Tab-separated table of C-alpha atoms in Angstrom:
chain	number	residue	atom	x	y	z
A	27	MET	CA	17.818	-52.702	12.040
A	28	ARG	CA	19.188	-48.822	12.863
A	29	LYS	CA	21.590	-48.868	9.998
A	30	GLU	CA	19.098	-49.714	7.771
A	31	LEU	CA	16.526	-47.064	9.378
A	32	TYR	CA	19.401	-44.338	9.326
A	33	LYS	CA	20.464	-45.416	4.871
A	34	VAL	CA	16.279	-44.939	4.619
A	35	LYS	CA	16.487	-41.739	6.200
A	36	GLN	CA	19.812	-40.850	4.427
A	37	PHE	CA	18.070	-41.286	1.090
A	38	CYS	CA	14.809	-39.373	1.848
A	39	ARG	CA	16.663	-36.221	2.850
A	40	ASN	CA	19.074	-36.525	-0.337
A	41	PHE	CA	15.963	-36.893	-2.974
A	42	VAL	CA	14.268	-33.916	-1.581
A	43	LEU	CA	17.639	-31.797	-1.817
A	44	GLY	CA	17.265	-33.349	-5.231
A	45	LEU	CA	14.087	-32.181	-5.596
A	46	LYS	CA	14.920	-28.298	-4.399
A	47	LYS	CA	17.837	-28.328	-6.361
A	48	THR	CA	15.956	-28.945	-9.341
A	49	SER	CA	13.662	-26.930	-8.576
A	50	TRP	CA	15.739	-24.232	-8.352
A	51	ILE	CA	17.453	-24.823	-11.345
A	52	MET	CA	14.018	-24.237	-13.162
A	53	ASP	CA	12.556	-21.735	-11.944
A	54	ARG	CA	15.740	-19.797	-12.837
A	55	ASN	CA	15.791	-21.337	-16.313
A	56	MET	CA	12.383	-20.171	-16.603
A	57	THR	CA	13.791	-16.943	-15.060
A	58	GLU	CA	16.476	-17.054	-18.137
A	59	ASP	CA	14.247	-17.644	-20.164
A	60	ILE	CA	11.845	-14.893	-19.630
A	61	GLN	CA	15.168	-12.569	-19.929
A	62	HIS	CA	15.021	-11.858	-23.565
A	63	SER	CA	16.304	-8.702	-23.945
A	64	ASN	CA	19.718	-8.279	-25.550
A	65	LEU	CA	20.540	-4.554	-24.077
A	66	THR	CA	23.508	-4.180	-22.547
A	67	PHE	CA	22.978	-2.452	-18.679
A	68	LYS	CA	24.284	1.111	-20.527
A	69	GLU	CA	21.587	0.069	-22.701
A	70	VAL	CA	18.939	-0.469	-20.392
A	71	LEU	CA	19.550	2.845	-18.736
A	72	ARG	CA	19.224	4.981	-21.690
A	73	SER	CA	16.474	3.639	-22.730
A	74	ARG	CA	14.414	3.640	-19.601
A	75	LYS	CA	12.331	6.723	-19.450
A	76	SER	CA	8.870	7.983	-17.734
A	77	CYS	CA	5.923	6.067	-19.886
A	78	ARG	CA	2.648	9.239	-20.387
A	79	GLY	CA	1.203	6.662	-22.821
A	80	PHE	CA	0.382	2.274	-22.453
A	81	LEU	CA	-1.422	0.258	-24.060
A	82	ASP	CA	-4.086	-1.527	-22.384
A	83	THR	CA	-2.515	-5.152	-23.530
A	84	PRO	CA	-1.318	-6.659	-19.863
A	85	VAL	CA	1.713	-7.940	-19.224
A	86	THR	CA	2.040	-11.744	-18.114
A	87	GLU	CA	1.744	-13.054	-14.490
A	88	ASP	CA	5.706	-14.836	-15.614
A	89	ILE	CA	6.595	-11.748	-16.750
A	90	ILE	CA	5.505	-9.272	-13.900
A	91	THR	CA	7.234	-12.266	-11.709
A	92	SER	CA	10.296	-11.970	-13.685
A	93	VAL	CA	10.700	-8.124	-12.787
A	94	LEU	CA	9.882	-8.603	-9.591
A	95	ASP	CA	12.646	-11.354	-8.796
A	96	ASP	CA	14.517	-8.540	-9.819
A	97	ALA	CA	13.536	-5.750	-7.924
A	98	LYS	CA	13.739	-7.597	-5.038
A	99	LEU	CA	17.977	-7.319	-5.303
A	100	ALA	CA	17.790	-3.715	-4.831
A	101	PRO	CA	20.326	-3.202	-1.677
A	102	SER	CA	18.582	-1.946	1.551
A	103	ASN	CA	19.472	-0.491	4.658
A	104	CYS	CA	20.857	-3.174	6.933
A	105	ASN	CA	19.188	-5.760	4.437
A	106	THR	CA	15.620	-4.740	5.661
A	107	GLN	CA	14.316	-5.097	2.360
A	108	PRO	CA	11.374	-2.874	3.702
A	109	TRP	CA	9.371	-2.679	0.533
A	110	GLU	CA	5.838	-4.826	0.567
A	111	THR	CA	4.782	-4.353	-2.779
A	112	HIS	CA	1.245	-4.803	-4.167
A	113	ILE	CA	0.418	-4.976	-7.656
A	114	ILE	CA	-2.938	-4.029	-8.922
A	115	SER	CA	-4.835	-4.917	-12.258
A	116	GLY	CA	-8.404	-5.492	-14.075
A	117	ASN	CA	-11.193	-4.807	-11.914
A	118	LYS	CA	-9.722	-3.658	-8.533
A	119	LEU	CA	-7.750	-1.190	-10.625
A	120	ARG	CA	-10.739	0.562	-12.198
A	121	GLU	CA	-12.256	0.684	-8.570
A	122	LEU	CA	-8.891	1.925	-7.560
A	123	SER	CA	-8.777	4.669	-10.502
A	124	GLU	CA	-12.371	5.625	-9.976
A	125	ALA	CA	-11.612	6.794	-6.226
A	126	LEU	CA	-8.523	8.575	-7.149
A	127	VAL	CA	-10.402	10.474	-9.591
A	128	ARG	CA	-13.278	11.068	-7.036
A	129	GLU	CA	-11.164	11.898	-4.532
A	130	ASN	CA	-8.851	14.338	-6.952
A	131	LYS	CA	-11.965	15.757	-8.125
A	132	ALA	CA	-13.401	16.577	-4.400
A	133	GLY	CA	-9.579	17.528	-3.603
A	134	ARG	CA	-9.607	15.218	-0.290
A	135	PHE	CA	-5.813	14.102	-0.486
A	136	SER	CA	-4.964	12.431	2.467
A	137	PRO	CA	-0.715	11.806	2.200
A	138	ASP	CA	2.003	10.345	4.376
A	139	PHE	CA	4.316	12.972	3.845
A	140	THR	CA	4.643	16.315	2.664
A	141	PHE	CA	5.726	17.586	-0.921
A	142	ASP	CA	5.031	20.917	-2.976
A	143	VAL	CA	6.701	22.085	-5.772
A	144	ASP	CA	6.506	25.476	-4.845
A	145	ASP	CA	9.874	24.421	-2.538
A	146	TYR	CA	11.625	23.655	-5.183
A	147	HIS	CA	14.336	26.859	-6.398
A	148	GLY	CA	17.139	27.670	-8.555
A	149	GLN	CA	18.456	25.271	-10.669
A	150	TYR	CA	15.781	22.773	-9.367
A	151	LYS	CA	13.024	24.919	-10.378
A	152	GLU	CA	14.121	25.475	-13.088
A	153	ARG	CA	14.446	21.618	-14.197
A	154	TYR	CA	11.000	21.326	-13.305
A	155	PHE	CA	9.504	23.848	-15.434
A	156	ASN	CA	11.643	22.343	-18.178
A	157	LEU	CA	9.747	18.872	-17.733
A	158	GLY	CA	6.414	21.165	-17.422
A	159	GLN	CA	7.077	23.129	-20.865
A	160	THR	CA	8.380	19.918	-22.640
A	161	MET	CA	5.662	17.849	-21.782
A	162	TYR	CA	2.452	20.604	-22.298
A	163	GLU	CA	4.367	20.923	-25.644
A	164	ALA	CA	4.139	17.605	-26.416
A	165	PHE	CA	0.272	17.477	-26.060
A	166	ASP	CA	0.072	20.829	-28.307
A	167	ILE	CA	-0.894	22.598	-24.857
A	168	LYS	CA	-1.175	26.249	-24.736
A	169	ARG	CA	1.083	27.613	-21.499
A	170	GLU	CA	-2.442	29.851	-20.787
A	171	ASP	CA	-4.534	26.391	-21.355
A	172	LYS	CA	-5.113	25.816	-17.878
A	173	GLU	CA	-8.141	23.192	-18.369
A	174	GLY	CA	-5.641	21.372	-20.709
A	175	ARG	CA	-2.783	21.325	-18.399
A	176	LYS	CA	-5.235	19.769	-15.363
A	177	GLU	CA	-6.629	17.185	-17.798
A	178	ILE	CA	-2.819	16.221	-18.903
A	179	SER	CA	-1.675	15.987	-14.931
A	180	ASP	CA	-4.782	14.260	-13.848
A	181	ARG	CA	-4.397	11.435	-16.689
A	182	ASN	CA	-2.102	10.015	-13.306
A	183	TYR	CA	-4.976	8.728	-11.985
A	184	THR	CA	-6.091	6.401	-14.577
A	185	PHE	CA	-2.159	5.216	-14.666
A	186	PHE	CA	-2.035	6.926	-18.560
A	187	ASN	CA	-4.057	3.829	-19.413
A	188	ALA	CA	-1.831	1.451	-17.848
A	189	PRO	CA	-3.099	-2.323	-17.346
A	190	HIS	CA	-1.051	-2.685	-13.914
A	191	VAL	CA	0.310	-0.217	-11.243
A	192	ALA	CA	2.820	-1.289	-8.021
A	193	ILE	CA	2.332	-0.068	-5.138
A	194	PRO	CA	5.422	-0.034	-2.768
A	195	PHE	CA	4.629	0.220	0.989
A	196	MET	CA	7.057	0.773	3.671
A	197	PRO	CA	7.454	0.117	7.412
A	198	SER	CA	7.537	3.519	9.529
A	199	PHE	CA	10.994	3.684	11.061
A	200	GLY	CA	12.497	7.177	12.594
A	201	ASP	CA	12.290	9.727	10.461
A	202	ASN	CA	11.624	7.693	7.792
A	203	VAL	CA	14.479	9.051	5.189
A	204	ARG	CA	16.648	5.763	4.898
A	205	VAL	CA	13.622	3.814	4.492
A	206	GLY	CA	12.239	5.821	2.011
A	207	GLY	CA	16.001	5.968	0.365
A	208	ASP	CA	15.547	1.589	0.436
A	209	ILE	CA	12.082	2.193	-1.352
A	210	GLY	CA	13.483	4.552	-4.273
A	211	MET	CA	16.260	2.140	-5.065
A	212	TYR	CA	14.019	-0.739	-5.296
A	213	GLY	CA	11.513	1.533	-7.027
A	214	GLN	CA	14.847	2.029	-9.864
A	215	THR	CA	15.262	-1.676	-9.852
A	216	PHE	CA	11.791	-2.863	-11.140
A	217	LEU	CA	12.263	0.414	-13.246
A	218	LEU	CA	15.405	-1.122	-15.105
A	219	SER	CA	13.921	-4.381	-14.922
A	220	LEU	CA	10.785	-3.138	-16.827
A	221	THR	CA	13.289	-1.549	-19.367
A	222	ALA	CA	15.341	-5.206	-19.923
A	223	HIS	CA	11.956	-6.991	-20.127
A	224	GLY	CA	10.782	-4.882	-22.903
A	225	LEU	CA	8.200	-2.884	-20.792
A	226	ALA	CA	7.836	0.798	-19.693
A	227	GLY	CA	6.368	2.540	-16.215
A	228	ILE	CA	6.535	5.842	-14.569
A	229	PRO	CA	6.900	6.651	-10.933
A	230	GLN	CA	4.295	8.442	-9.685
A	231	THR	CA	4.201	11.367	-6.471
A	232	SER	CA	0.788	12.435	-7.458
A	233	LEU	CA	-0.671	8.514	-6.251
A	234	GLY	CA	1.186	9.319	-2.997
A	235	PHE	CA	-1.107	11.952	-2.017
A	236	PHE	CA	-3.449	9.810	-1.966
A	237	ALA	CA	-2.006	6.924	0.487
A	238	GLY	CA	-4.924	7.133	2.298
A	239	THR	CA	-7.949	6.359	-0.013
A	240	ILE	CA	-5.237	3.658	-1.864
A	241	ARG	CA	-4.974	1.703	1.394
A	242	GLU	CA	-8.671	1.788	1.907
A	243	ILE	CA	-9.169	0.548	-1.311
A	244	LEU	CA	-6.532	-2.499	-1.153
A	245	ASN	CA	-6.719	-3.196	2.626
A	246	VAL	CA	-3.411	-2.085	3.807
A	247	PRO	CA	-3.311	-1.514	7.576
A	248	GLU	CA	-2.235	2.061	8.693
A	249	GLU	CA	1.469	1.348	9.590
A	250	PHE	CA	2.666	0.925	6.178
A	251	LYS	CA	3.381	3.843	4.219
A	252	MET	CA	3.192	5.138	0.843
A	253	LEU	CA	5.680	7.391	-1.589
A	254	PHE	CA	4.790	6.617	-4.626
A	255	GLY	CA	3.267	4.107	-7.194
A	256	ILE	CA	4.859	2.342	-10.633
A	257	SER	CA	2.297	2.200	-13.318
A	258	PHE	CA	3.671	-0.216	-16.072
A	259	GLY	CA	2.856	-1.864	-19.186
A	260	TYR	CA	3.371	-2.017	-23.056
A	261	ALA	CA	4.370	1.642	-24.099
A	262	ASP	CA	1.945	3.247	-26.412
A	263	PRO	CA	4.420	4.345	-29.492
A	264	ASN	CA	1.612	6.622	-30.799
A	265	SER	CA	0.763	9.088	-27.403
A	266	PRO	CA	1.928	12.438	-27.425
A	267	GLY	CA	3.482	11.831	-23.848
A	268	ASN	CA	6.196	9.627	-25.559
A	269	SER	CA	7.140	11.727	-28.060
A	270	PHE	CA	10.172	13.285	-25.939
A	271	LYS	CA	12.376	12.425	-23.393
A	272	LEU	CA	14.448	14.694	-20.932
A	273	GLY	CA	17.949	15.171	-20.439
A	274	ARG	CA	20.292	15.196	-17.781
A	275	GLU	CA	22.860	17.309	-16.728
A	276	PRO	CA	26.460	16.550	-17.620
A	277	ILE	CA	28.594	15.043	-14.491
A	278	THR	CA	30.519	18.381	-14.349
A	279	SER	CA	28.047	20.489	-13.106
A	280	ASN	CA	27.171	17.984	-10.342
A	281	ILE	CA	30.212	15.416	-9.314
A	282	THR	CA	33.248	16.889	-7.291
A	283	PHE	CA	36.150	14.619	-6.957
A	284	HIS	CA	38.822	14.258	-3.943
A	285	GLN	CA	41.605	13.116	-3.499
């Protein structure tokens, strides 16, 4: 009797394990099917750029899930994986946009971390100015047109028409520097996966200026902090905001080899 019972238990155990294995294979194959891009890793790196104009076409849930499955593989200190990511779409995205536009107009900022472009100096400030000049020229906005420049900047709060926004919230540990580094690596992995899936995105520090407002809208506990958000979707090929790509300094200017 005991021997027969043992055989039944073993059969049930092997059956369940077989189901789990089959499910894993199916999930992996579904992800591989979605990964339709034929770009090499270098091509993905060189194709990625910040998108400042999206089509309103929503991305399917399967593709978003596939991107998130890639992003979760980002490295982190002690494998803590400190990201708590919220994906906002549809009516909730419109509600969030309306709140951000309202708070921005009223000047009611609620950041978790300080940020001031006036702190930039030397070559870093030059690169910042080059971004502004290149972007405003693409939109045909003159330097003296302060209202026009502000209108372009304020498009951050309508997410450049993107149908989705990802916000990786983070717990607070110590001075938060290492957690912030983890979130940065997660964000980069997310952005590269978007490119590999034929999508586009833009990391937005400006959304972090209203961390308190965003937490309130999304019902996120105060203990989770926010650095940036990522608007994403399909790039609008006719948007002036997508007509340029910023360069990078050669490695000879910022790399030191030691032997």
